[in-house]
Tab-separated table of C-alpha atoms in Angstrom:
chain	number	residue	atom	x	y	z
A	1	UNK	CA	-7.407	-7.664	35.088
A	2	UNK	CA	-5.010	-7.560	32.167
A	3	UNK	CA	-2.392	-4.831	32.141
A	4	UNK	CA	-0.139	-3.360	29.483
A	5	UNK	CA	3.254	-5.056	29.459
A	6	UNK	CA	6.272	-3.299	30.941
A	7	UNK	CA	9.746	-4.770	30.372
A	8	UNK	CA	11.274	-3.488	33.599
A	9	UNK	CA	13.160	-6.362	35.166
A	10	UNK	CA	13.888	-8.175	31.903
A	11	UNK	CA	15.215	-5.387	29.678
A	12	UNK	CA	18.642	-6.972	29.251
A	13	UNK	CA	17.037	-10.300	28.359
A	14	UNK	CA	14.805	-8.496	25.866
A	15	UNK	CA	17.820	-6.931	24.178
A	16	UNK	CA	19.646	-10.251	23.839
A	17	UNK	CA	16.600	-12.209	22.682
A	18	UNK	CA	15.035	-9.705	20.297
A	19	UNK	CA	18.047	-7.884	18.862
A	20	UNK	CA	20.972	-10.167	19.643
A	21	UNK	CA	20.789	-12.154	16.411
A	22	UNK	CA	19.582	-12.412	12.848
A	23	UNK	CA	15.907	-11.947	13.680
A	24	UNK	CA	16.514	-8.485	15.071
A	25	UNK	CA	18.744	-7.536	12.146
A	26	UNK	CA	16.012	-8.496	9.683
A	27	UNK	CA	13.462	-6.435	11.605
A	28	UNK	CA	15.653	-3.331	11.483
A	29	UNK	CA	16.570	-3.933	7.823
A	30	UNK	CA	12.944	-3.999	6.717
A	31	UNK	CA	11.802	-1.094	8.867
A	32	UNK	CA	14.650	1.188	7.856
A	33	UNK	CA	14.218	0.304	4.175
A	34	UNK	CA	10.508	1.125	4.388
A	35	UNK	CA	11.022	4.425	6.204
A	36	UNK	CA	13.954	5.616	4.120
A	37	UNK	CA	12.260	4.827	0.804
A	38	UNK	CA	8.608	5.580	1.522
A	39	UNK	CA	8.543	8.267	4.228
A	40	UNK	CA	11.770	10.227	4.624
A	41	UNK	CA	11.693	11.750	1.114
A	42	UNK	CA	8.347	13.370	2.030
A	43	UNK	CA	9.318	14.774	5.434
A	44	UNK	CA	10.633	18.277	6.173
A	45	UNK	CA	14.386	18.488	6.644
A	46	UNK	CA	13.849	18.907	10.400
A	47	UNK	CA	10.713	16.871	10.924
A	48	UNK	CA	9.125	16.322	14.317
A	49	UNK	CA	9.159	12.589	15.083
A	50	UNK	CA	7.910	10.603	18.061
A	51	UNK	CA	8.653	6.964	18.828
A	52	UNK	CA	5.776	6.054	21.113
A	53	UNK	CA	7.190	2.772	22.411
A	54	UNK	CA	10.802	3.045	21.473
A	55	UNK	CA	12.479	0.133	23.234
A	56	UNK	CA	16.142	0.502	22.257
A	57	UNK	CA	15.181	3.385	19.922
A	58	UNK	CA	17.484	2.271	17.096
A	59	UNK	CA	15.389	3.888	14.360
A	60	UNK	CA	14.639	7.017	16.373
A	61	UNK	CA	18.368	7.500	16.980
A	62	UNK	CA	19.096	7.139	13.255
A	63	UNK	CA	16.449	9.767	12.510
A	64	UNK	CA	17.941	12.117	15.106
A	65	UNK	CA	21.362	11.645	13.521
A	66	UNK	CA	19.830	12.877	10.271
A	67	UNK	CA	18.745	16.134	11.863
A	68	UNK	CA	15.131	15.406	12.767
A	69	UNK	CA	13.661	16.478	16.101
A	70	UNK	CA	12.914	13.217	17.872
A	71	UNK	CA	10.895	12.433	20.998
A	72	UNK	CA	11.752	9.002	22.402
A	73	UNK	CA	9.213	7.458	24.771
A	74	UNK	CA	8.824	4.134	26.518
A	75	UNK	CA	6.871	2.873	29.488
A	76	UNK	CA	9.959	1.035	30.782
A	77	UNK	CA	12.595	3.038	32.638
A	78	UNK	CA	15.101	0.236	32.046
A	79	UNK	CA	14.569	0.257	28.275
A	80	UNK	CA	15.000	4.037	28.252
A	81	UNK	CA	18.270	3.710	30.157
A	82	UNK	CA	19.587	1.298	27.530
A	83	UNK	CA	18.372	3.552	24.716
A	84	UNK	CA	20.098	6.572	26.271
A	85	UNK	CA	23.368	4.634	26.358
A	86	UNK	CA	23.012	3.982	22.634
A	87	UNK	CA	22.211	7.635	22.034
A	88	UNK	CA	25.392	8.672	23.863
A	89	UNK	CA	27.545	6.538	21.593
A	90	UNK	CA	25.724	8.020	18.597
A	91	UNK	CA	26.793	11.519	19.743
A	92	UNK	CA	23.422	13.157	19.134
A	93	UNK	CA	22.934	16.892	19.306
A	94	UNK	CA	20.218	18.533	21.409
A	95	UNK	CA	17.410	17.495	19.033
A	96	UNK	CA	16.255	14.571	21.208
A	97	UNK	CA	13.641	14.619	23.975
A	98	UNK	CA	13.105	11.716	26.370
A	99	UNK	CA	9.814	10.695	27.971
A	100	UNK	CA	8.762	7.828	30.226
A	101	UNK	CA	5.028	7.384	29.807
A	102	UNK	CA	2.316	4.917	28.846
A	103	UNK	CA	1.328	5.438	25.228
A	104	UNK	CA	-2.183	6.405	26.324
A	105	UNK	CA	-0.861	9.386	28.318
A	106	UNK	CA	1.337	10.936	25.645
A	107	UNK	CA	-1.254	13.517	24.643
A	108	UNK	CA	-1.297	14.703	28.269
A	109	UNK	CA	2.501	14.782	28.392
A	110	UNK	CA	2.646	16.714	25.101
A	111	UNK	CA	-0.477	18.912	25.087
A	112	UNK	CA	-1.298	20.267	21.656
A	113	UNK	CA	1.863	18.896	20.028
A	114	UNK	CA	1.678	16.936	16.786
A	115	UNK	CA	4.298	15.127	14.742
A	116	UNK	CA	5.205	14.621	11.107
A	117	UNK	CA	6.010	10.966	11.835
A	118	UNK	CA	4.598	8.814	14.627
A	119	UNK	CA	6.353	5.478	15.165
A	120	UNK	CA	4.682	2.667	17.071
A	121	UNK	CA	6.551	-0.594	16.542
A	122	UNK	CA	5.701	-3.872	18.286
A	123	UNK	CA	3.598	-2.200	20.969
A	124	UNK	CA	-0.035	-3.070	20.212
A	125	UNK	CA	0.416	-6.773	20.931
A	126	UNK	CA	1.558	-5.974	24.474
A	127	UNK	CA	-1.475	-3.835	25.330
A	128	UNK	CA	-4.540	-5.038	27.194
A	129	UNK	CA	-6.761	-2.950	24.880
A	130	UNK	CA	-4.817	-2.504	21.607
A	131	UNK	CA	-7.685	-0.952	19.635
A	132	UNK	CA	-7.813	1.927	22.095
A	133	UNK	CA	-4.242	2.920	21.204
A	134	UNK	CA	-5.111	3.954	17.653
A	135	UNK	CA	-7.022	7.155	18.565
A	136	UNK	CA	-4.089	8.258	20.735
A	137	UNK	CA	-1.649	7.669	17.884
A	138	UNK	CA	-3.911	9.547	15.465
A	139	UNK	CA	-4.112	12.529	17.818
A	140	UNK	CA	-0.312	12.806	17.726
A	141	UNK	CA	-0.192	13.099	13.915
A	142	UNK	CA	-0.279	16.260	11.843
A	143	UNK	CA	-2.831	16.352	9.043
A	144	UNK	CA	0.003	15.660	6.587
A	145	UNK	CA	1.717	13.200	8.887
A	146	UNK	CA	2.670	9.547	8.761
A	147	UNK	CA	2.103	6.636	11.133
A	148	UNK	CA	4.597	3.764	11.060
A	149	UNK	CA	2.899	0.845	12.805
A	150	UNK	CA	4.013	-2.741	13.350
A	151	UNK	CA	2.230	-5.556	15.145
A	152	UNK	CA	2.658	-9.265	15.860
A	153	UNK	CA	0.800	-11.051	13.078
A	154	UNK	CA	-1.839	-13.587	14.100
A	155	UNK	CA	-2.181	-14.826	10.508
A	156	UNK	CA	1.530	-15.636	10.456
A	157	UNK	CA	1.090	-17.616	13.670
A	158	UNK	CA	-1.743	-19.619	12.122
A	159	UNK	CA	0.488	-20.426	9.144
A	160	UNK	CA	3.386	-21.336	11.438
A	161	UNK	CA	1.253	-23.778	13.428
A	162	UNK	CA	-0.263	-25.314	10.306
A	163	UNK	CA	3.248	-26.035	9.021
A	164	UNK	CA	4.166	-27.698	12.311
A	165	UNK	CA	1.035	-29.787	12.446
A	166	UNK	CA	-0.428	-27.950	15.438
A	167	UNK	CA	-3.877	-27.969	13.864
A	168	UNK	CA	-5.886	-27.575	17.070
A	169	UNK	CA	-3.892	-24.483	17.967
A	170	UNK	CA	-4.251	-23.081	14.450
A	171	UNK	CA	-8.027	-23.521	14.646
A	172	UNK	CA	-8.461	-22.197	18.180
A	173	UNK	CA	-6.057	-19.285	17.574
A	174	UNK	CA	-5.131	-19.354	21.239
A	175	UNK	CA	-1.637	-17.930	20.901
A	176	UNK	CA	-1.282	-16.080	24.179
A	177	UNK	CA	2.196	-16.673	25.571
A	178	UNK	CA	3.337	-16.985	29.146
A	179	UNK	CA	2.670	-13.620	30.844
A	180	UNK	CA	6.334	-13.419	31.858
A	181	UNK	CA	7.822	-14.477	28.509
A	182	UNK	CA	8.814	-12.462	25.450
A	183	UNK	CA	6.047	-14.042	23.395
A	184	UNK	CA	3.480	-11.292	22.749
A	185	UNK	CA	0.260	-11.823	24.626
A	186	UNK	CA	-2.113	-10.382	22.038
A	187	UNK	CA	-1.277	-11.178	18.379
A	188	UNK	CA	-3.441	-9.272	15.912
A	189	UNK	CA	-4.798	-9.820	12.428
A	190	UNK	CA	-4.299	-7.422	9.546
A	191	UNK	CA	-8.058	-7.186	9.044
A	192	UNK	CA	-8.789	-6.027	12.585
A	193	UNK	CA	-5.925	-3.519	12.673
A	194	UNK	CA	-6.889	-1.959	9.334
A	195	UNK	CA	-10.467	-1.741	10.615
A	196	UNK	CA	-9.288	0.207	13.675
A	197	UNK	CA	-7.227	2.512	11.458
A	198	UNK	CA	-10.150	3.215	9.122
A	199	UNK	CA	-12.351	4.196	12.060
A	200	UNK	CA	-9.777	6.882	12.890
A	201	UNK	CA	-9.640	8.197	9.324
A	202	UNK	CA	-6.287	6.595	8.507
A	203	UNK	CA	-5.521	4.809	5.263
A	204	UNK	CA	-2.793	2.251	4.704
A	205	UNK	CA	-0.529	3.411	1.883
A	206	UNK	CA	2.175	0.733	2.195
A	207	UNK	CA	2.552	-2.716	3.750
A	208	UNK	CA	5.456	-5.076	4.317
A	209	UNK	CA	6.123	-8.221	6.311
A	210	UNK	CA	8.961	-8.646	8.767
A	211	UNK	CA	10.552	-12.113	8.623
A	212	UNK	CA	8.364	-13.571	5.890
A	213	UNK	CA	10.214	-16.889	5.806
A	214	UNK	CA	13.096	-16.935	8.298
A	215	UNK	CA	11.025	-17.972	11.316
A	216	UNK	CA	9.320	-20.810	9.432
A	217	UNK	CA	12.502	-22.653	8.441
A	218	UNK	CA	12.962	-25.687	10.711
A	219	UNK	CA	16.041	-27.306	9.160
A	220	UNK	CA	18.127	-24.624	7.423
A	221	UNK	CA	19.971	-25.603	4.264
A	222	UNK	CA	21.410	-23.861	1.226
A	223	UNK	CA	21.066	-20.095	1.383
A	224	UNK	CA	19.332	-20.293	4.765
A	225	UNK	CA	22.722	-21.111	6.267
A	226	UNK	CA	24.075	-17.734	5.123
A	227	UNK	CA	22.844	-14.811	7.291
A	228	UNK	CA	23.585	-12.109	4.715
A	229	UNK	CA	21.712	-14.045	2.032
A	230	UNK	CA	18.769	-14.487	4.369
A	231	UNK	CA	18.705	-10.741	5.021
A	232	UNK	CA	18.882	-10.010	1.302
A	233	UNK	CA	16.056	-12.403	0.442
A	234	UNK	CA	13.888	-11.156	3.309
A	235	UNK	CA	14.202	-7.630	1.942
A	236	UNK	CA	13.454	-8.814	-1.576
A	237	UNK	CA	10.220	-10.583	-0.619
A	238	UNK	CA	9.028	-8.524	2.348
A	239	UNK	CA	6.975	-5.958	0.462
A	240	UNK	CA	5.274	-8.115	-2.157
A	241	UNK	CA	2.389	-10.520	-1.844
A	242	UNK	CA	1.724	-13.225	-0.902
A	243	UNK	CA	4.861	-13.079	1.251
A	244	UNK	CA	4.182	-9.782	3.041
A	245	UNK	CA	1.037	-11.132	4.669
A	246	UNK	CA	2.972	-14.066	6.133
A	247	UNK	CA	5.473	-11.977	8.064
A	248	UNK	CA	5.908	-12.674	11.744
A	249	UNK	CA	5.227	-8.949	12.080
A	250	UNK	CA	3.335	-6.634	9.728
A	251	UNK	CA	4.539	-3.096	9.019
A	252	UNK	CA	1.970	-0.540	7.888
A	253	UNK	CA	2.586	3.037	6.770
A	254	UNK	CA	-0.562	5.101	7.192
A	255	UNK	CA	-1.720	8.621	6.422
A	256	UNK	CA	-4.873	10.632	7.149
A	257	UNK	CA	-7.589	10.129	4.567
A	258	UNK	CA	-8.188	13.070	2.292
């Protein structure tokens, strides 16, 4: 029986692999640009924010530093320990709450509480039943709230394998990684995720792609040899089509339908 993934035992490896280089910097660049431009101007000055699968909680910590009331949750005790170390160095005030819980149990942990911003980044692809997470996320939102959702993009994986000549894999769409690796076990398509959101009365108001070209470059040359230029060009192309749909991850900002 498939289970939701927990990074206990490999948290340090996760940190080095996911955020130890340019790929992680691009991810944070795009996400913070999207939130700061599209969401933060519309939030109260002391908004209630929850990061439902925070990992290292980089964005949640930045929001707490800006005076928002932030709840930081993860299923992994080891990831929370690392996030708390980062929070200490950030010298946060008492506006941060810590939880260790599966996403599906957050409504029980926080009965009746709703949030102006719900963050769920790179979690769905690690769940045995990702569609079932959307109702839980919706129940955490206020009626004027925002959902910031990212997921590992199956369409980007198809494109990646077509470019590499792995045609059988592109056709079969069998992209499940080793259960013990950091390759997500359940990549998702934009169409299926937006369908799940619509069933919960959520509309997508903004979309961007995370790493729309970086991961597809096999032999870097020219500007691809310059990390700062890569970051700049990723930001420039991440929120316009057709590039956004090719991102290794997709970022959606969603709101309740009126």
